[in-house]
Amino acid sequence: MRPLLLATALTLAIALPVAAQDTKLPDIGSSAGELLTPARQAEYGGMMLRELRNYGYLLDDPLIDDWLQTMGSGLGANSAQPRQTFTFFMLKDRQINAFATLGGYIGMNAGLVLTAEREDEVAAVLSHEIAHVTQQHVLRGVERAQRDQIPILLGMLAAVVAAQQAGGNSASDATMAAITSGMGLMQQRQINFTRSNESEADRLGIRTLAHSGYDVDAMAGFFERMSAAMRGNEGGYSTPDFLRTHPVNITRISEAKSRAEQMKKDTVLLTTTTPGGVRQERVDPTQPDIRDPLATGNPLLPGGLQLSLPPAGMARGGTGQFDWARERLRVLSATTPSELVHEYEGLRRSQKDGLNDPQRYGVAIARLRDGGDSTRLALADLQQLQREYPDNLWVNLALAEAESRSGMRGEANQRFEALLQRLPRNRAVALTYAQALNEQGGEAAGKRAQAMLRPLLARSGDDPVFQRLFARACELAGDPARASEAYAEAAYLNGRPEQALIQFNNLLKQPGLDYVSRARIDARIESIMPTVLEMRRLGVRDPDMSRN
């Protein structure tokens, strides 16, 4: 992955929409909120996400996505703006980095999770990024961009367009040279502004961390290890100077430690024994405890009536899935199979007792991805792990996949059905099962996948993995019109709006389209057209379309 191109994609997604408006200096006293409404912020955040997916930077995996979104949503609910909507996503890059952008979109690199030793540290970084959103640091950056960045960004965009017209792409040498010079100048202009927000994000982030039941020492601890990793390039994960958007120094680490100590004085540590082990979380006794009855004193309520809020723990503390998520990320973010083998061999040698159970899961996932004879080895590994962890979702899903690919379709589908019954409408279960059914092929498998996915349609409009799997299921089930519609949605969500628009228009020409489907397709064409026109106006064309 090319870090400069990623940084450019992020900045373009934030600043270019502003260029489409009036580029003159803002009036003194104007606010960023006047430049972009919340709806426009969400629109531009979604556009950035689709572009990152278009360039292949995103790691779209149902289990990883659900883990990250669950953790992030819990933190967001305990932030300074609990009603703010957040979208969390993972990138394949193994550099240590995370960022927030417009509309509550927060991205994290796989390398950051691989560097972390526990979920509390990942939560500390997410809490920091959440604070950037709630304090409108990104919006203020957009306001500043009107003065400083537009000329630079337009020059960089011109280089991208020129490379495309010359038959190249945005990763060509000429384009990268323009991007390098532009990013260097822009970063120097922004560095003071960025640093001015870091302390505020740290201060509010550690408060969110405490209110969410995580260890407040995790922020300083991770800062220290991240600083050491950048100095010594530990584990092969480096962060070049030009991507250090979150500079770490002794002062910042000391301040994080000081805040943590103060937090611990203001909170109490609760220890609870659970079937999975011992769980600890910090609770602020001065805050309303959601486990206690809510004594409202409302005169409209009967005198003896007390209201209770949902039990504690629903959005507090760790998910308990960090070790499994980290190993899955290790596999999915590896550049080559040989690199992954070398990495696990290094872990095996460095640990007294060899690989731990989540790491054994990672090896099994790697073998499953290799296919061929490796599938049998993966199946044996996962069967052993499933006996040790019979209720572990990560292990059970992988085992069902291995069974399906080993020809044990009956056992696999039975396991999937049991998981679906235990966890109805669980995204990871539904999508993994649909993938297995689509691989099995045939009309019956397609119809089962289609029936299983259909209840999730209403909340999957921005889910390209769902749309792709649903399209293939409809195709197998003999429903070509619905399949074409889902393929068009997947194209749009993968950053190809022009292709999506053509597919939707072609779909309208198909005979036998019912009134409801036609109205739905017309609405999608109307909503996608402005995006296509804006991209054409800026001279950015889909490279696949340009070659046709």
XYZ file of C-alpha atoms in Angstrom:
548
model
C 0.000 0.000 0.000
C 1.297 3.483 -0.815
C 0.967 5.734 2.272
C 1.130 8.973 0.315
C -1.751 7.949 -1.892
C -3.784 7.014 1.162
C -3.095 10.336 2.817
C -4.029 12.110 -0.388
C -7.251 10.158 -0.733
C -8.215 11.109 2.793
C -7.423 14.771 2.352
C -9.087 15.008 -1.039
C -12.217 13.466 0.383
C -12.304 16.180 3.020
C -11.215 19.226 1.080
C -12.305 18.775 -2.520
C -16.030 19.134 -1.757
C -15.179 22.519 -0.322
C -13.506 23.434 -3.594
C -16.769 22.768 -5.369
C -18.200 25.656 -3.354
C -16.913 29.213 -3.236
C -13.134 29.046 -2.706
C -12.679 32.592 -1.419
C -11.562 33.156 2.151
C -14.315 32.670 4.737
C -15.661 35.638 6.629
C -14.031 36.318 9.994
C -15.998 34.497 12.666
C -17.516 31.874 10.357
C -17.841 28.373 11.738
C -17.098 25.050 10.119
C -20.644 23.987 10.877
C -21.864 26.601 8.411
C -19.661 25.186 5.658
C -20.949 21.633 5.874
C -24.225 20.443 7.333
C -24.241 17.086 9.183
C -25.888 15.488 6.148
C -23.162 16.793 3.832
C -20.475 15.641 6.244
C -21.932 12.126 6.219
C -22.131 12.240 2.416
C -18.465 13.187 2.057
C -17.400 10.653 4.678
C -19.210 7.942 2.739
C -17.592 9.124 -0.500
C -14.154 8.840 1.094
C -14.922 5.314 2.311
C -16.011 4.216 -1.153
C -12.869 5.677 -2.729
C -10.643 3.869 -0.236
C -12.452 0.656 -1.097
C -12.064 1.412 -4.808
C -8.274 1.571 -4.414
C -8.247 -1.687 -2.431
C -7.202 -0.197 0.898
C -10.108 -1.487 2.999
C -10.222 -4.805 4.782
C -13.871 -5.831 4.468
C -14.344 -8.845 6.732
C -17.656 -9.454 8.573
C -16.061 -10.679 11.820
C -13.479 -7.889 11.980
C -16.049 -5.269 10.993
C -18.507 -6.379 13.671
C -15.805 -6.505 16.350
C -14.561 -3.015 15.511
C -18.044 -1.516 15.191
C -19.195 -3.087 18.477
C -16.200 -1.724 20.352
C -16.401 1.682 18.688
C -20.150 2.069 19.156
C -19.817 1.342 22.856
C -17.152 4.033 23.155
C -19.188 6.478 21.079
C -22.192 5.979 23.368
C -20.015 7.078 26.309
C -18.417 10.036 24.510
C -19.147 13.757 24.771
C -21.704 13.384 21.940
C -23.483 10.039 22.509
C -25.996 10.738 19.726
C -23.291 11.119 17.088
C -23.326 8.326 14.508
C -19.965 6.650 13.959
C -18.763 4.332 11.207
C -15.592 2.394 11.985
C -13.567 0.600 9.336
C -10.292 -1.308 9.064
C -7.526 -0.802 6.509
C -5.074 -3.478 5.371
C -2.034 -1.300 5.988
C 0.370 -2.615 8.627
C 1.672 0.799 9.562
C 0.583 2.153 12.946
C -2.084 4.716 12.218
C -5.699 5.736 12.789
C -7.677 8.774 11.674
C -11.060 10.464 11.876
C -12.800 12.320 9.080
C -16.121 13.942 8.236
C -19.432 12.393 9.232
C -18.063 10.343 12.127
C -16.052 8.014 9.872
C -13.071 6.582 11.760
C -10.454 4.354 10.170
C -7.817 2.172 11.793
C -4.858 0.371 10.239
C -4.384 -3.339 10.850
C -0.857 -2.548 12.027
C -2.192 -0.669 15.026
C -4.155 -3.702 16.238
C -1.153 -5.967 15.626
C 0.998 -3.649 17.724
C -1.522 -3.504 20.588
C -1.288 -6.085 23.341
C -4.885 -5.832 24.547
C -8.206 -4.363 23.523
C -7.941 -1.517 26.041
C -5.129 -0.033 23.939
C -7.148 -0.185 20.733
C -10.076 1.367 22.607
C -7.763 4.162 23.802
C -6.897 5.082 20.216
C -10.546 4.907 19.115
C -11.546 7.116 22.063
C -8.970 9.669 20.955
C -10.302 9.653 17.374
C -13.893 9.861 18.618
C -12.937 13.022 20.507
C -11.597 14.528 17.269
C -15.094 14.055 15.836
C -17.115 15.224 18.836
C -14.955 18.352 19.206
C -15.324 19.118 15.477
C -11.578 19.149 14.859
C -12.142 17.760 11.365
C -14.677 20.468 10.562
C -12.254 23.129 11.721
C -9.688 21.550 9.427
C -12.066 21.922 6.505
C -12.507 25.590 7.328
C -8.754 26.045 7.377
C -8.491 24.084 4.133
C -10.428 26.811 2.350
C -7.511 29.150 2.970
C -4.479 26.891 2.715
C -5.116 23.610 0.987
C -7.309 24.175 -2.044
C -4.547 25.345 -4.425
C -2.292 22.467 -3.347
C -5.052 19.894 -3.614
C -6.189 21.111 -7.019
C -2.630 20.770 -8.279
C -2.426 17.240 -6.926
C -5.774 16.367 -8.504
C -4.583 17.774 -11.832
C -1.631 15.369 -11.665
C -3.960 12.456 -11.038
C -6.161 13.435 -13.995
C -3.137 13.907 -16.254
C -1.835 10.451 -15.361
C -5.234 8.913 -16.131
C -5.434 10.644 -19.494
C -1.944 9.392 -20.322
C -3.111 5.834 -19.800
C -1.679 5.485 -16.317
C -3.337 5.638 -12.932
C -3.132 7.572 -9.693
C -0.280 5.377 -8.466
C 2.051 6.217 -11.377
C 5.504 7.688 -10.759
C 4.594 11.116 -12.137
C 1.480 11.311 -10.030
C 3.288 10.169 -6.900
C 5.926 12.865 -7.400
C 3.242 15.560 -7.493
C 1.530 14.080 -4.475
C 4.806 13.916 -2.528
C 5.597 17.582 -3.009
C 2.028 18.652 -2.325
C 1.738 16.590 0.829
C 5.037 17.897 2.167
C 3.925 21.516 1.832
C 0.458 20.845 3.174
C 1.708 18.962 6.212
C 4.041 21.774 7.208
C 1.126 24.217 7.072
C -1.098 21.948 9.117
C 1.293 20.647 11.762
C 0.667 23.393 14.329
C -3.071 23.149 13.831
C -2.959 19.362 14.298
C -0.914 19.514 17.483
C -3.275 22.039 19.007
C -6.052 19.409 18.968
C -4.123 16.418 20.286
C -4.169 17.388 23.949
C -7.915 17.993 23.872
C -8.550 14.669 22.158
C -6.362 12.873 24.708
C -8.132 14.542 27.638
C -11.645 13.724 26.432
C -10.626 10.352 25.031
C -9.378 9.045 28.375
C -12.658 10.134 29.954
C -14.574 8.138 27.331
C -12.251 5.202 27.995
C -13.014 5.287 31.727
C -16.776 5.676 31.269
C -16.713 2.666 28.909
C -15.104 0.405 31.507
C -11.642 0.150 29.934
C -8.265 0.504 31.666
C -7.287 4.175 31.710
C -3.579 3.276 31.837
C -3.887 1.831 28.331
C -3.553 5.195 26.597
C -0.143 6.066 28.040
C 1.002 2.462 27.745
C 0.211 2.302 24.069
C 1.755 5.704 23.411
C 5.008 4.438 24.949
C 5.097 1.268 22.864
C 4.074 3.111 19.696
C 6.925 5.574 20.264
C 9.364 2.692 20.733
C 8.053 0.952 17.616
C 8.550 4.088 15.526
C 12.105 4.523 16.815
C 13.192 0.919 16.498
C 10.872 -0.337 13.740
C 9.774 -3.186 16.024
C 7.870 -5.991 14.357
C 8.401 -4.467 10.935
C 5.733 -1.802 11.463
C 7.134 1.677 10.823
C 5.501 5.049 10.648
C 7.323 7.482 8.326
C 7.702 11.081 9.454
C 5.189 12.396 6.915
C 2.429 10.151 8.275
C 2.918 10.967 11.942
C -0.373 12.755 12.281
C -0.344 11.919 15.973
C 3.179 12.837 17.145
C 4.137 11.127 20.408
C 6.625 12.694 22.800
C 7.575 12.503 26.472
C 5.262 15.364 27.414
C 2.241 13.729 25.833
C 2.966 10.389 27.506
C 3.440 12.088 30.891
C 0.168 13.947 30.528
C -1.657 10.700 29.681
C -0.189 9.034 32.781
C -1.173 11.993 34.944
C -4.748 11.935 33.637
C -4.946 8.191 34.228
C -3.848 8.588 37.849
C -6.450 11.284 38.386
C -9.098 9.112 36.763
C -8.260 6.216 39.060
C -8.700 8.498 42.070
C -12.136 9.497 40.824
C -13.292 5.968 39.992
C -13.590 2.601 41.682
C -12.402 -0.706 40.220
C -15.088 -3.378 40.081
C -14.082 -7.034 39.737
C -16.615 -9.590 38.535
C -16.169 -13.330 38.083
C -17.779 -14.563 34.865
C -17.844 -17.940 33.076
C -15.132 -16.620 30.779
C -12.845 -15.469 33.598
C -12.381 -12.388 35.753
C -13.611 -9.071 34.393
C -12.568 -5.666 35.715
C -13.972 -2.250 34.880
C -13.732 1.217 36.323
C -16.889 3.047 37.337
C -17.267 6.691 38.235
C -19.329 6.746 41.459
C -20.363 10.340 40.791
C -22.082 9.377 37.557
C -25.571 7.784 37.438
C -25.059 4.031 37.741
C -27.113 2.293 35.068
C -27.487 -0.724 37.321
C -29.347 1.228 39.983
C -33.066 2.023 39.799
C -33.800 5.414 38.333
C -35.518 7.394 41.041
C -36.996 10.150 38.955
C -39.298 11.830 41.409
C -41.710 12.319 38.519
C -45.085 13.376 40.010
C -46.883 11.683 37.100
C -45.636 8.269 38.216
C -47.127 6.196 41.074
C -45.317 6.803 44.321
C -43.796 3.339 44.706
C -42.801 2.886 41.055
C -39.121 2.792 40.142
C -37.765 2.660 36.601
C -34.701 0.621 35.696
C -32.353 1.158 32.769
C -30.736 -1.739 30.878
C -28.262 -3.798 32.918
C -24.651 -2.747 33.045
C -22.123 -4.426 30.823
C -24.115 -4.143 27.607
C -21.805 -1.406 26.336
C -19.052 -1.451 28.967
C -15.660 -3.096 29.075
C -13.920 -5.248 26.503
C -15.607 -7.470 23.961
C -13.445 -10.468 24.894
C -12.623 -10.990 21.211
C -9.382 -9.046 20.834
C -6.946 -11.974 20.630
C -9.032 -13.723 17.949
C -9.521 -10.473 16.010
C -5.804 -9.701 16.075
C -4.857 -13.103 14.638
C -7.507 -12.894 11.938
C -6.156 -9.456 11.045
C -2.623 -10.835 10.973
C -3.699 -13.307 8.299
C -5.927 -10.993 6.252
C -3.387 -8.151 6.174
C -0.358 -10.260 5.242
C 1.155 -9.368 1.876
C 2.144 -12.909 0.908
C 1.631 -16.436 2.348
C 5.402 -16.818 2.791
C 5.514 -13.614 4.833
C 2.761 -14.971 7.057
C 4.532 -18.324 7.551
C 7.710 -16.466 8.538
C 5.730 -14.306 10.981
C 4.106 -17.251 12.757
C 7.401 -19.120 12.897
C 8.890 -16.068 14.597
C 6.053 -16.021 17.124
C 6.476 -19.735 17.776
C 10.190 -19.324 18.523
C 9.753 -16.223 20.656
C 7.134 -17.705 22.998
C 8.079 -20.223 25.657
C 4.986 -22.388 25.154
C 4.757 -21.957 21.388
C 1.689 -20.550 19.699
C -1.313 -19.768 21.884
C -4.856 -20.793 20.943
C -5.830 -17.623 19.019
C -2.556 -17.898 17.101
C -3.386 -21.535 16.273
C -6.679 -20.176 14.942
C -4.703 -17.734 12.805
C -2.609 -20.531 11.322
C -5.803 -22.463 10.524
C -7.326 -19.426 8.806
C -4.136 -19.020 6.761
C -4.329 -22.651 5.664
C -8.004 -22.281 4.837
C -7.201 -19.320 2.599
C -4.447 -21.276 0.846
C -6.942 -23.959 -0.193
C -6.008 -27.284 -1.740
C -4.357 -29.772 0.613
C -4.052 -27.044 3.261
C -7.832 -27.155 3.741
C -7.577 -30.611 5.350
C -4.947 -29.353 7.780
C -7.116 -26.341 8.589
C -10.099 -28.611 9.213
C -8.140 -30.738 11.704
C -6.818 -27.656 13.526
C -10.277 -26.096 13.774
C -11.915 -29.309 14.942
C -9.457 -29.451 17.834
C -10.019 -25.785 18.675
C -13.795 -26.230 18.534
C -13.578 -29.009 21.140
C -11.710 -26.588 23.392
C -13.929 -23.576 22.581
C -17.360 -24.999 21.695
C -19.152 -21.635 21.933
C -16.533 -19.452 20.219
C -18.116 -17.786 17.165
C -14.788 -17.154 15.397
C -13.801 -20.823 15.642
C -17.239 -22.202 14.740
C -17.585 -20.060 11.626
C -14.127 -21.032 10.416
C -14.851 -24.702 11.092
C -18.103 -24.541 9.120
C -16.214 -22.929 6.211
C -13.559 -25.663 6.349
C -16.207 -28.398 6.429
C -17.999 -26.890 3.425
C -14.786 -26.638 1.380
C -13.795 -30.176 2.352
C -16.973 -31.609 0.842
C -18.739 -32.004 4.209
C -21.630 -29.786 3.114
C -24.257 -31.423 5.314
C -22.180 -30.977 8.474
C -21.245 -27.437 7.475
C -24.794 -26.301 6.755
C -26.037 -27.920 9.949
C -23.423 -26.001 11.932
C -24.324 -22.769 10.129
C -28.040 -23.287 10.798
C -27.351 -23.870 14.506
C -25.325 -20.636 14.666
C -28.058 -18.778 12.811
C -30.660 -20.048 15.272
C -28.505 -19.000 18.224
C -27.580 -15.639 16.697
C -30.436 -14.609 14.386
C -29.638 -11.694 12.074
C -25.984 -11.739 13.106
C -24.161 -10.180 10.165
C -21.012 -12.305 10.385
C -22.974 -15.562 10.603
C -25.335 -14.650 7.754
C -22.612 -13.453 5.376
C -20.242 -16.337 6.075
C -23.063 -18.834 5.578
C -24.141 -17.085 2.354
C -20.567 -17.240 1.060
C -20.457 -20.991 1.733
C -23.823 -21.558 0.027
C -22.755 -19.534 -2.996
C -19.558 -21.585 -3.237
C -21.604 -24.798 -3.035
C -23.670 -23.557 -5.976
C -26.999 -24.718 -7.358
C -30.509 -23.295 -7.261
C -31.382 -24.750 -3.861
C -28.307 -23.223 -2.213
C -29.012 -19.902 -3.914
C -32.600 -19.836 -2.701
C -31.543 -20.668 0.868
C -28.950 -17.880 0.838
C -31.437 -15.450 -0.713
C -34.084 -16.251 1.901
C -31.575 -15.902 4.722
C -30.201 -12.568 3.518
C -33.467 -10.931 2.529
C -34.425 -9.911 6.125
C -31.123 -8.009 6.346
C -31.729 -5.942 3.196
C -33.187 -2.948 5.015
C -30.006 -2.330 7.024
C -27.462 -3.349 4.401
C -27.753 -0.496 1.914
C -24.153 0.560 2.589
C -22.690 -2.936 2.890
C -20.833 -3.992 -0.299
C -20.036 -7.483 1.021
C -23.733 -8.105 1.615
C -24.701 -6.737 -1.797
C -22.166 -8.923 -3.605
C -23.244 -12.083 -1.781
C -26.941 -11.284 -2.188
C -26.403 -10.671 -5.913
C -24.766 -14.063 -6.396
C -27.481 -15.791 -4.331
C -30.191 -14.198 -6.486
C -28.285 -15.253 -9.589
C -28.184 -18.879 -8.435
C -31.840 -18.727 -7.392
C -32.941 -17.661 -10.883
C -33.739 -14.009 -10.091
C -31.542 -12.086 -12.598
C -33.233 -8.702 -12.165
C -32.671 -8.636 -8.405
C -29.149 -9.928 -8.931
C -28.367 -7.111 -11.378
C -29.678 -4.532 -8.940
C -27.498 -5.869 -6.111
C -24.434 -5.995 -8.384
C -25.034 -2.341 -9.281
C -25.252 -1.430 -5.583
C -21.999 -3.289 -4.942
C -20.300 -1.359 -7.768
C -21.425 1.946 -6.262
C -20.260 1.007 -2.758
C -16.909 -0.113 -4.161
C -16.249 3.375 -5.520
C -17.490 2.862 -9.073
C -20.549 5.156 -9.289
C -20.318 5.526 -13.089
C -20.441 1.764 -13.560
C -23.334 1.538 -11.123
C -25.255 4.216 -13.001
C -24.852 2.372 -16.313
C -25.951 -0.913 -14.721
C -29.050 0.680 -13.204
C -29.985 2.319 -16.513
C -29.577 -0.988 -18.354
C -31.694 -2.690 -15.733
C -34.603 -0.346 -16.490
C -34.629 -1.702 -20.051
C -35.289 -5.261 -18.921
C -38.825 -6.480 -19.656
C -41.119 -7.641 -16.885
C -39.778 -5.264 -14.243
C -42.533 -4.619 -11.699
C -43.615 -1.161 -10.579
C -41.941 -1.333 -7.152
C -38.591 -2.432 -8.588
C -38.734 0.232 -11.300
C -39.454 2.949 -8.729
C -36.589 1.733 -6.524
C -34.145 1.752 -9.450
C -35.292 5.204 -10.587
C -34.631 6.513 -7.077
C -31.111 5.055 -7.070
C -30.319 6.600 -10.456
C -31.468 9.977 -9.194
C -29.321 9.704 -6.058
C -26.159 8.483 -7.843
C -26.258 10.942 -10.768
C -24.983 14.002 -8.772
C -21.925 12.039 -7.617
C -21.093 10.985 -11.181
C -21.553 14.524 -12.520
C -19.362 16.017 -9.796
C -16.589 13.501 -10.471
C -16.808 14.223 -14.210
C -16.653 17.959 -13.529
C -13.448 17.446 -11.577
C -12.072 15.306 -14.409
C -11.925 12.112 -12.330
C -13.061 9.122 -14.372
C -13.378 5.452 -13.571
C -10.198 3.933 -15.121
C -12.133 0.868 -16.293
C -14.656 3.106 -18.043
C -11.864 5.148 -19.643
C -10.400 2.038 -21.236
C -13.737 1.047 -22.795
